[in-house]
Amino acid sequence: MDAAVIVAGAGPAGLMLAGELRLAGVEVIVLERLPKRTGESRGLGFTARTMEIFDQRGLLSRFGEVETSNVGHFGGLPVDFGVLEGAHQAAKSVPQSHTETVLEDWVTSLGTDLRRSHELLAVKDTGEGVEVTVRGPEGEHTLTARYLVGCDGGRSLIRKAAGFDFPGTAATMEMFLADVRGLDLEPRMIGETLPGGMVMVGPLPGGVTRIIVCERGTPPQRRTTPPSYEEVAAAWKRLTGTDISHGEPEWVSSFGDATRQVTEYRRGNIILAGDAAHIHLPAGGQGMNTSIQDAVNLGWKLAAVVKGKAPAGLLDTYHGERHPVGQRLLMNTRAQGLLFLSGPEVQPLRDVLTELIGYEEVSRHLAGMVSGLEITYDVGTGTHPLLGKRMPRLALRTAAGRETSSTELLRAARPVLLDLEDNATLRARAAGWADRVDIVTATPRDVTAASGLTGTSAVLVRPDGYVAWAAPGSHHDLTMALERWFGSPLGA
């Protein structure tokens, strides 16, 4: 085979997946139709959960100085994300073009075989692997791999060629997005609802302004080329009364409110991630972030299967865990679309929800939903508050006296068993998995009541940063948890 895994698409999801696979030592080829990055900003910034993921992989420093904020919204209604204790703030105004540059530099430094100007034409699952027909600079040829992952966007060829069902609702309106120079507009970071629709304005680096124009009553169009800036400026003037026709567009795009999700994230040796698996209204900037998190959930599981270290059914948990996340994503973006884009008939609902957001518990719930921090996976029953949830950053001092953290221990994308009480018996029970699980004895430095770690003696953290087992409080014993997620011990 040409590689263990072929990834189609060099967007954020495809690049993140390639990086995860390379950290595990898996040979991967990334096929990208475009000859170079588009330079388009599209997705802007990172949610708190994506910030944590990048921190866990040591990537945050690669982005340089980023503006962060706890100010967020749900359907244009302000929400204070500062109610989420112990979390990163969200990053604002990081263009997707910069994100792709950072991720591409990272994955190529890890040895990823990234092939641009390679268009995937056909796909075949042979049962033992996959064959793909590709058109590259030297013409058509065939590549083979054990698995193919489609990270090729909302119009995914792989999704169509492999026959995935993609039910949902079609777009009902068309909206414009543009990055423009030469505009002096008042920021409307969470959008402004107007009698005829909604507009949003956000400053980007380098004197560029991001504008979004959502005009009610505009039917969706099947475009083969982007809309003109004149269309955008005309819609803006109809809604706001302001003339922005003098602006100099960097790029212009259109999007709709179609909402769809595949019924299965995997069919045999073909897997989907990111927009190839789910499309939705880009409300709250969740799309790119959810796609990156799909890739991180899939990466370590796929690597374990390829390397023969996976327990039976591990790869099935990718669909089992991420499909419900996608369902909630579609639910909340549709709800936000109703709040954002509907007319005055929805104002009573906006008013009631504004009152409810004044209650901290409601703000916490909505902030957790949009940020991705609420996600809980089924890792088995128990009473520990972190079971199935993401591991918060915990400062540690190792038995050798080194200062570290739970975040830094995940840099290699390997599972970590934290022994927080210097328990030799615990370490002996886990010794059979030492080839694939890092066993670390350390003393916590800053346990707070909000962390969920008070009184915790040990924690097993998956490579994606989620707690698979904790003591006391897990109804499974450590051996059962290790076998469930990381296979049989050496010598078994």
Tab-separated table of C-alpha atoms in Angstrom, residues 30-402:
chain	number	residue	atom	x	y	z
A	30	VAL	CA	-2.887	14.160	2.190
A	31	LEU	CA	-4.413	14.857	-1.220
A	32	GLU	CA	-5.454	18.423	-1.990
A	33	ARG	CA	-7.047	19.546	-5.238
A	34	LEU	CA	-5.864	23.151	-4.980
A	35	PRO	CA	-2.277	24.006	-5.986
A	36	LYS	CA	-1.860	26.368	-3.014
A	37	ARG	CA	-3.760	27.655	-0.002
A	38	THR	CA	-6.604	29.970	-0.985
A	39	GLY	CA	-5.613	32.710	1.468
A	40	GLU	CA	-9.295	33.183	2.313
A	41	SER	CA	-10.040	33.818	5.955
A	42	ARG	CA	-13.420	32.016	6.216
A	43	GLY	CA	-13.487	30.551	9.758
A	44	LEU	CA	-12.385	33.101	12.347
A	45	GLY	CA	-10.900	32.217	15.704
A	46	PHE	CA	-11.129	29.270	18.043
A	47	THR	CA	-13.552	28.191	20.716
A	48	ALA	CA	-12.273	27.510	24.221
A	49	ARG	CA	-12.130	23.769	23.555
A	50	THR	CA	-10.081	24.184	20.385
A	51	MET	CA	-7.724	26.479	22.290
A	52	GLU	CA	-7.248	23.647	24.787
A	53	ILE	CA	-6.570	21.154	22.002
A	54	PHE	CA	-3.953	23.383	20.398
A	55	ASP	CA	-2.393	23.931	23.834
A	56	GLN	CA	-2.278	20.167	24.431
A	57	ARG	CA	-0.340	19.729	21.191
A	58	GLY	CA	1.969	22.694	21.841
A	59	LEU	CA	0.575	24.625	18.871
A	60	LEU	CA	-0.635	27.844	20.489
A	61	SER	CA	2.772	29.510	20.363
A	62	ARG	CA	2.884	28.949	16.594
A	63	PHE	CA	-0.057	31.343	16.160
A	64	GLY	CA	1.793	34.258	17.757
A	65	GLU	CA	-0.179	36.904	19.629
A	66	VAL	CA	-3.903	36.232	19.436
A	67	GLU	CA	-6.707	38.348	20.817
A	68	THR	CA	-8.891	36.492	23.303
A	69	SER	CA	-12.228	37.333	24.858
A	70	ASN	CA	-14.914	35.910	27.119
A	71	VAL	CA	-17.611	37.820	25.238
A	72	GLY	CA	-19.770	35.510	23.184
A	73	HIS	CA	-23.321	35.176	21.983
A	74	PHE	CA	-26.129	32.759	21.231
A	75	GLY	CA	-28.135	33.790	18.204
A	76	GLY	CA	-26.944	37.376	18.593
A	77	LEU	CA	-27.844	37.554	22.290
A	78	PRO	CA	-24.770	38.329	24.450
A	79	VAL	CA	-23.498	35.525	26.693
A	80	ASP	CA	-20.667	35.818	29.225
A	81	PHE	CA	-18.352	32.871	28.575
A	82	GLY	CA	-16.362	33.860	31.666
A	83	VAL	CA	-18.736	31.711	33.714
A	84	LEU	CA	-16.757	28.676	32.499
A	85	GLU	CA	-14.056	28.431	35.159
A	86	GLY	CA	-10.627	27.061	34.357
A	87	ALA	CA	-11.041	27.295	30.594
A	88	HIS	CA	-9.124	29.110	27.911
A	89	GLN	CA	-10.725	32.226	26.555
A	90	ALA	CA	-11.851	32.020	22.948
A	91	ALA	CA	-9.513	33.424	20.294
A	92	LYS	CA	-10.919	36.157	18.098
A	93	SER	CA	-10.122	37.245	14.548
A	94	VAL	CA	-7.648	34.506	13.625
A	95	PRO	CA	-8.240	34.032	9.885
A	96	GLN	CA	-8.631	30.460	8.695
A	97	SER	CA	-5.853	31.149	6.198
A	98	HIS	CA	-3.465	31.664	9.122
A	99	THR	CA	-4.777	28.550	10.870
A	100	GLU	CA	-4.136	26.477	7.753
A	101	THR	CA	-0.637	27.920	7.388
A	102	VAL	CA	0.236	27.025	10.984
A	103	LEU	CA	-1.206	23.517	10.707
A	104	GLU	CA	0.460	22.859	7.351
A	105	ASP	CA	3.846	23.912	8.721
A	106	TRP	CA	3.275	21.618	11.707
A	107	VAL	CA	2.249	18.520	9.741
A	108	THR	CA	5.010	18.880	7.177
A	109	SER	CA	7.547	19.178	10.008
A	110	LEU	CA	6.182	15.833	11.231
A	111	GLY	CA	6.816	14.225	7.844
A	112	THR	CA	3.355	14.318	6.306
A	113	ASP	CA	3.249	13.619	2.566
A	114	LEU	CA	1.107	16.555	1.395
A	115	ARG	CA	0.336	16.434	-2.329
A	116	ARG	CA	-1.223	19.565	-3.786
A	117	SER	CA	-2.753	19.736	-7.274
A	118	HIS	CA	-4.014	16.185	-6.726
A	119	GLU	CA	-7.706	15.785	-7.418
A	120	LEU	CA	-9.470	12.648	-6.229
A	121	LEU	CA	-11.648	11.221	-9.010
A	122	ALA	CA	-12.956	7.855	-7.804
A	123	VAL	CA	-13.047	5.719	-4.681
A	124	LYS	CA	-13.282	1.964	-4.159
A	125	ASP	CA	-13.451	0.080	-0.871
A	126	THR	CA	-11.884	-3.325	-1.544
A	127	GLY	CA	-12.712	-4.739	1.880
A	128	GLU	CA	-9.039	-5.010	2.734
A	129	GLY	CA	-8.434	-1.324	2.095
A	130	VAL	CA	-9.227	1.440	-0.373
A	131	GLU	CA	-8.196	2.345	-3.906
A	132	VAL	CA	-8.450	5.925	-5.082
A	133	THR	CA	-8.049	7.300	-8.573
A	134	VAL	CA	-6.219	10.611	-8.565
A	135	ARG	CA	-5.429	13.196	-11.204
A	136	GLY	CA	-2.113	14.893	-10.469
A	137	PRO	CA	0.495	16.909	-12.362
A	138	GLU	CA	1.750	13.682	-13.989
A	139	GLY	CA	-1.707	12.488	-14.976
A	140	GLU	CA	-4.099	9.902	-13.542
A	141	HIS	CA	-2.894	7.172	-11.210
A	142	THR	CA	-4.134	4.896	-8.453
A	143	LEU	CA	-3.185	5.001	-4.781
A	144	THR	CA	-3.982	2.393	-2.146
A	145	ALA	CA	-4.282	2.603	1.612
A	146	ARG	CA	-5.843	0.807	4.537
A	147	TYR	CA	-8.227	3.707	5.218
A	148	LEU	CA	-9.485	6.794	3.416
A	149	VAL	CA	-10.746	9.794	5.383
A	150	GLY	CA	-12.829	12.405	3.615
A	151	CYS	CA	-12.078	15.866	4.964
A	152	ASP	CA	-13.068	17.392	1.643
A	153	GLY	CA	-15.748	19.803	2.764
A	154	GLY	CA	-19.477	20.299	2.506
A	155	ARG	CA	-19.595	19.186	-1.140
A	156	SER	CA	-17.518	16.101	-0.383
A	157	LEU	CA	-16.830	13.897	-3.391
A	158	ILE	CA	-15.937	11.042	-1.069
A	159	ARG	CA	-19.271	11.271	0.735
A	160	LYS	CA	-21.094	11.066	-2.593
A	161	ALA	CA	-18.872	8.415	-4.195
A	162	ALA	CA	-19.068	6.118	-1.171
A	163	GLY	CA	-22.854	6.434	-0.925
A	164	PHE	CA	-23.201	8.012	2.510
A	165	ASP	CA	-26.747	9.149	3.340
A	166	PHE	CA	-26.829	12.910	3.993
A	167	PRO	CA	-30.319	13.819	5.186
A	168	GLY	CA	-31.393	17.224	6.384
A	169	THR	CA	-32.929	20.435	5.134
A	170	ALA	CA	-32.002	22.444	2.051
A	171	ALA	CA	-31.003	26.103	2.174
A	172	THR	CA	-33.873	28.579	2.358
A	173	MET	CA	-31.868	31.782	1.856
A	174	GLU	CA	-28.555	33.118	0.592
A	175	MET	CA	-26.167	35.227	2.655
A	176	PHE	CA	-22.990	37.099	1.758
A	177	LEU	CA	-19.594	37.157	3.418
A	178	ALA	CA	-16.744	39.446	2.397
A	179	ASP	CA	-13.359	40.656	3.620
A	180	VAL	CA	-12.946	44.254	2.534
A	181	ARG	CA	-10.317	46.982	2.730
A	182	GLY	CA	-11.068	50.685	2.977
A	183	LEU	CA	-14.161	50.506	5.184
A	184	ASP	CA	-14.667	52.439	8.409
A	185	LEU	CA	-17.607	50.650	9.986
A	186	GLU	CA	-18.646	50.370	13.604
A	187	PRO	CA	-17.910	46.841	14.829
A	188	ARG	CA	-20.919	44.590	15.212
A	189	MET	CA	-19.066	41.545	16.528
A	190	ILE	CA	-22.133	39.500	17.456
A	191	GLY	CA	-24.313	40.908	14.723
A	192	GLU	CA	-27.175	43.374	14.608
A	193	THR	CA	-30.745	42.396	13.781
A	194	LEU	CA	-32.397	44.894	11.428
A	195	PRO	CA	-35.925	45.120	9.987
A	196	GLY	CA	-34.819	43.399	6.776
A	197	GLY	CA	-32.252	40.954	8.115
A	198	MET	CA	-28.947	40.901	9.989
A	199	VAL	CA	-25.473	42.352	9.486
A	200	MET	CA	-22.198	41.600	11.218
A	201	VAL	CA	-18.918	43.543	11.209
A	202	GLY	CA	-15.576	42.501	12.644
A	203	PRO	CA	-12.076	43.936	12.241
A	204	LEU	CA	-9.368	41.597	10.945
A	205	PRO	CA	-5.590	42.058	10.992
A	206	GLY	CA	-4.012	44.304	8.366
A	207	GLY	CA	-6.814	46.820	8.020
A	208	VAL	CA	-9.344	44.328	6.665
A	209	THR	CA	-12.999	44.303	7.723
A	210	ARG	CA	-15.113	41.139	7.740
A	211	ILE	CA	-18.763	41.779	6.889
A	212	ILE	CA	-21.684	39.367	6.761
A	213	VAL	CA	-24.981	40.342	5.167
A	214	CYS	CA	-28.114	38.264	5.751
A	215	GLU	CA	-31.097	39.720	3.918
A	216	ARG	CA	-34.415	37.980	4.527
A	217	GLY	CA	-36.319	36.862	1.454
A	218	THR	CA	-33.262	36.164	-0.698
A	219	PRO	CA	-33.714	32.706	-2.220
A	220	PRO	CA	-30.651	30.452	-2.483
A	221	GLN	CA	-28.867	30.392	-5.821
A	222	ARG	CA	-26.824	27.620	-7.403
A	223	ARG	CA	-23.717	29.650	-8.149
A	224	THR	CA	-20.685	28.402	-10.041
A	225	THR	CA	-18.703	31.557	-9.221
A	226	PRO	CA	-18.643	33.804	-6.149
A	227	PRO	CA	-21.086	36.714	-5.987
A	228	SER	CA	-19.850	40.137	-6.994
A	229	TYR	CA	-18.954	42.745	-4.426
A	230	GLU	CA	-21.579	44.977	-6.039
A	231	GLU	CA	-24.258	42.479	-4.908
A	232	VAL	CA	-22.887	42.573	-1.371
A	233	ALA	CA	-22.757	46.371	-1.250
A	234	ALA	CA	-26.294	46.658	-2.625
A	235	ALA	CA	-27.658	44.273	0.015
A	236	TRP	CA	-25.750	46.144	2.725
A	237	LYS	CA	-27.275	49.459	1.628
A	238	ARG	CA	-30.792	48.024	1.552
A	239	LEU	CA	-30.407	46.812	5.127
A	240	THR	CA	-28.403	49.630	6.719
A	241	GLY	CA	-28.797	52.623	4.425
A	242	THR	CA	-24.983	52.918	4.278
A	243	ASP	CA	-22.956	52.903	1.062
A	244	ILE	CA	-19.894	50.618	1.172
A	245	SER	CA	-19.417	50.350	-2.582
A	246	HIS	CA	-16.067	52.167	-2.322
A	247	GLY	CA	-14.551	49.239	-0.411
A	248	GLU	CA	-11.877	47.037	-1.968
A	249	PRO	CA	-12.831	43.362	-1.528
A	250	GLU	CA	-10.136	40.829	-0.666
A	251	TRP	CA	-12.574	38.055	-1.416
A	252	VAL	CA	-16.335	37.491	-1.500
A	253	SER	CA	-18.375	34.381	-0.845
A	254	SER	CA	-21.941	33.293	-0.262
A	255	PHE	CA	-23.450	30.666	2.008
A	256	GLY	CA	-26.827	29.320	3.001
A	257	ASP	CA	-28.604	27.798	5.954
A	258	ALA	CA	-28.677	24.192	4.719
A	259	THR	CA	-28.486	21.725	7.597
A	260	ARG	CA	-27.403	18.146	6.948
A	261	GLN	CA	-25.553	15.316	8.677
A	262	VAL	CA	-24.501	11.884	7.460
A	263	THR	CA	-26.238	8.976	9.156
A	264	GLU	CA	-22.913	7.214	9.702
A	265	TYR	CA	-19.424	8.659	10.005
A	266	ARG	CA	-17.792	5.459	8.758
A	267	ARG	CA	-18.611	2.901	6.075
A	268	GLY	CA	-16.064	0.099	6.069
A	269	ASN	CA	-12.664	1.594	5.323
A	270	ILE	CA	-14.001	5.033	4.408
A	271	ILE	CA	-14.495	7.650	7.112
A	272	LEU	CA	-15.773	11.224	7.070
A	273	ALA	CA	-14.795	14.150	9.265
A	274	GLY	CA	-15.595	17.854	9.443
A	275	ASP	CA	-17.862	19.516	6.892
A	276	ALA	CA	-17.921	16.322	4.831
A	277	ALA	CA	-19.978	14.832	7.673
A	278	HIS	CA	-22.085	17.852	8.685
A	279	ILE	CA	-23.058	21.221	7.246
A	280	HIS	CA	-24.952	23.993	9.007
A	281	LEU	CA	-25.394	27.726	9.376
A	282	PRO	CA	-22.041	29.149	10.575
A	283	ALA	CA	-23.496	30.511	13.820
A	284	GLY	CA	-21.086	31.087	16.681
A	285	GLY	CA	-18.030	30.097	14.653
A	286	GLN	CA	-18.469	26.426	15.518
A	287	GLY	CA	-17.947	24.747	12.146
A	288	MET	CA	-14.154	24.755	11.823
A	289	ASN	CA	-13.771	24.101	15.530
A	290	THR	CA	-16.047	21.062	15.479
A	291	SER	CA	-14.167	19.780	12.426
A	292	ILE	CA	-10.826	20.044	14.231
A	293	GLN	CA	-12.305	18.218	17.201
A	294	ASP	CA	-13.641	15.471	14.905
A	295	ALA	CA	-10.078	14.976	13.667
A	296	VAL	CA	-8.587	14.780	17.155
A	297	ASN	CA	-11.194	12.244	18.266
A	298	LEU	CA	-10.560	10.107	15.187
A	299	GLY	CA	-6.781	10.430	14.967
A	300	TRP	CA	-5.622	8.385	17.941
A	301	LYS	CA	-8.252	5.708	17.369
A	302	LEU	CA	-7.364	5.270	13.708
A	303	ALA	CA	-3.662	5.179	14.569
A	304	ALA	CA	-4.241	2.466	17.175
A	305	VAL	CA	-6.163	0.337	14.661
A	306	VAL	CA	-3.495	0.747	11.978
A	307	LYS	CA	-0.735	-0.203	14.411
A	308	GLY	CA	-2.623	-3.217	15.750
A	309	LYS	CA	-2.926	-1.771	19.262
A	310	ALA	CA	-6.686	-1.182	19.285
A	311	PRO	CA	-9.322	-3.149	21.145
A	312	ALA	CA	-12.258	-4.491	19.173
A	313	GLY	CA	-14.730	-1.787	18.280
A	314	LEU	CA	-12.506	1.199	19.098
A	315	LEU	CA	-12.982	2.742	15.664
A	316	ASP	CA	-16.758	2.408	16.044
A	317	THR	CA	-16.596	4.832	18.962
A	318	TYR	CA	-15.685	7.616	16.531
A	319	HIS	CA	-19.222	7.604	15.140
A	320	GLY	CA	-20.672	6.792	18.554
A	321	GLU	CA	-19.039	9.841	20.133
A	322	ARG	CA	-18.966	12.425	17.361
A	323	HIS	CA	-22.333	11.842	15.680
A	324	PRO	CA	-24.247	13.053	18.778
A	325	VAL	CA	-21.918	16.066	18.946
A	326	GLY	CA	-22.798	16.838	15.332
A	327	GLN	CA	-26.506	16.488	16.102
A	328	ARG	CA	-26.255	19.050	18.897
A	329	LEU	CA	-24.244	21.323	16.625
A	330	LEU	CA	-27.011	21.255	14.028
A	331	MET	CA	-29.658	21.779	16.704
A	332	ASN	CA	-28.016	24.829	18.233
A	333	THR	CA	-27.083	26.453	14.919
A	334	ARG	CA	-30.663	26.084	13.671
A	335	ALA	CA	-31.911	27.633	16.905
A	336	GLN	CA	-29.447	30.493	16.530
A	337	GLY	CA	-30.537	30.984	12.934
A	338	LEU	CA	-34.134	31.418	14.033
A	339	LEU	CA	-33.090	34.015	16.604
A	340	PHE	CA	-30.676	35.801	14.273
A	341	LEU	CA	-32.438	35.766	10.952
A	342	SER	CA	-36.171	35.760	11.649
A	343	GLY	CA	-38.316	38.861	11.627
A	344	PRO	CA	-40.116	40.761	14.393
A	345	GLU	CA	-42.357	37.770	15.067
A	346	VAL	CA	-39.457	36.181	16.967
A	347	GLN	CA	-38.740	39.252	19.128
A	348	PRO	CA	-40.779	37.915	22.095
A	349	LEU	CA	-38.610	34.783	22.052
A	350	ARG	CA	-35.453	36.917	21.970
A	351	ASP	CA	-36.734	38.911	24.936
A	352	VAL	CA	-37.518	35.801	26.993
A	353	LEU	CA	-34.162	34.199	26.198
A	354	THR	CA	-32.381	37.437	27.116
A	355	GLU	CA	-34.004	37.234	30.544
A	356	LEU	CA	-33.001	33.596	30.930
A	357	ILE	CA	-29.392	34.327	29.981
A	358	GLY	CA	-29.284	36.577	33.039
A	359	TYR	CA	-29.270	33.405	35.146
A	360	GLU	CA	-25.723	32.049	35.500
A	361	GLU	CA	-26.836	28.438	35.073
A	362	VAL	CA	-28.391	29.265	31.687
A	363	SER	CA	-25.331	31.235	30.573
A	364	ARG	CA	-23.109	28.351	31.631
A	365	HIS	CA	-25.222	25.885	29.642
A	366	LEU	CA	-25.235	27.956	26.452
A	367	ALA	CA	-21.552	28.862	26.756
A	368	GLY	CA	-20.670	25.199	27.269
A	369	MET	CA	-22.695	24.217	24.224
A	370	VAL	CA	-21.160	26.757	21.836
A	371	SER	CA	-17.601	26.424	23.195
A	372	GLY	CA	-17.517	22.619	23.039
A	373	LEU	CA	-16.701	22.359	26.747
A	374	GLU	CA	-19.962	20.594	27.592
A	375	ILE	CA	-19.111	17.465	25.570
A	376	THR	CA	-19.329	14.255	27.588
A	377	TYR	CA	-18.518	10.827	26.170
A	378	ASP	CA	-19.731	7.469	27.451
A	379	VAL	CA	-16.702	6.000	29.196
A	380	GLY	CA	-18.615	3.927	31.724
A	381	THR	CA	-20.641	4.669	34.802
A	382	GLY	CA	-19.368	6.325	37.940
A	383	THR	CA	-19.682	9.299	40.231
A	384	HIS	CA	-16.504	11.192	39.420
A	385	PRO	CA	-17.509	14.578	37.909
A	386	LEU	CA	-14.896	14.413	35.122
A	387	LEU	CA	-15.751	10.973	33.707
A	388	GLY	CA	-16.112	11.387	29.949
A	389	LYS	CA	-15.343	15.101	30.102
A	390	ARG	CA	-12.270	17.005	29.001
A	391	MET	CA	-9.350	17.084	31.425
A	392	PRO	CA	-8.795	20.636	32.716
A	393	ARG	CA	-5.300	22.038	32.923
A	394	LEU	CA	-3.708	20.857	36.188
A	395	ALA	CA	-0.287	22.074	37.296
A	396	LEU	CA	1.884	19.182	38.476
A	397	ARG	CA	5.255	18.458	40.029
A	398	THR	CA	6.591	15.073	39.028
A	399	ALA	CA	8.290	12.655	41.400
A	400	ALA	CA	11.595	13.800	39.869
A	401	GLY	CA	10.792	17.401	40.814
A	402	ARG	CA	9.938	18.666	37.307
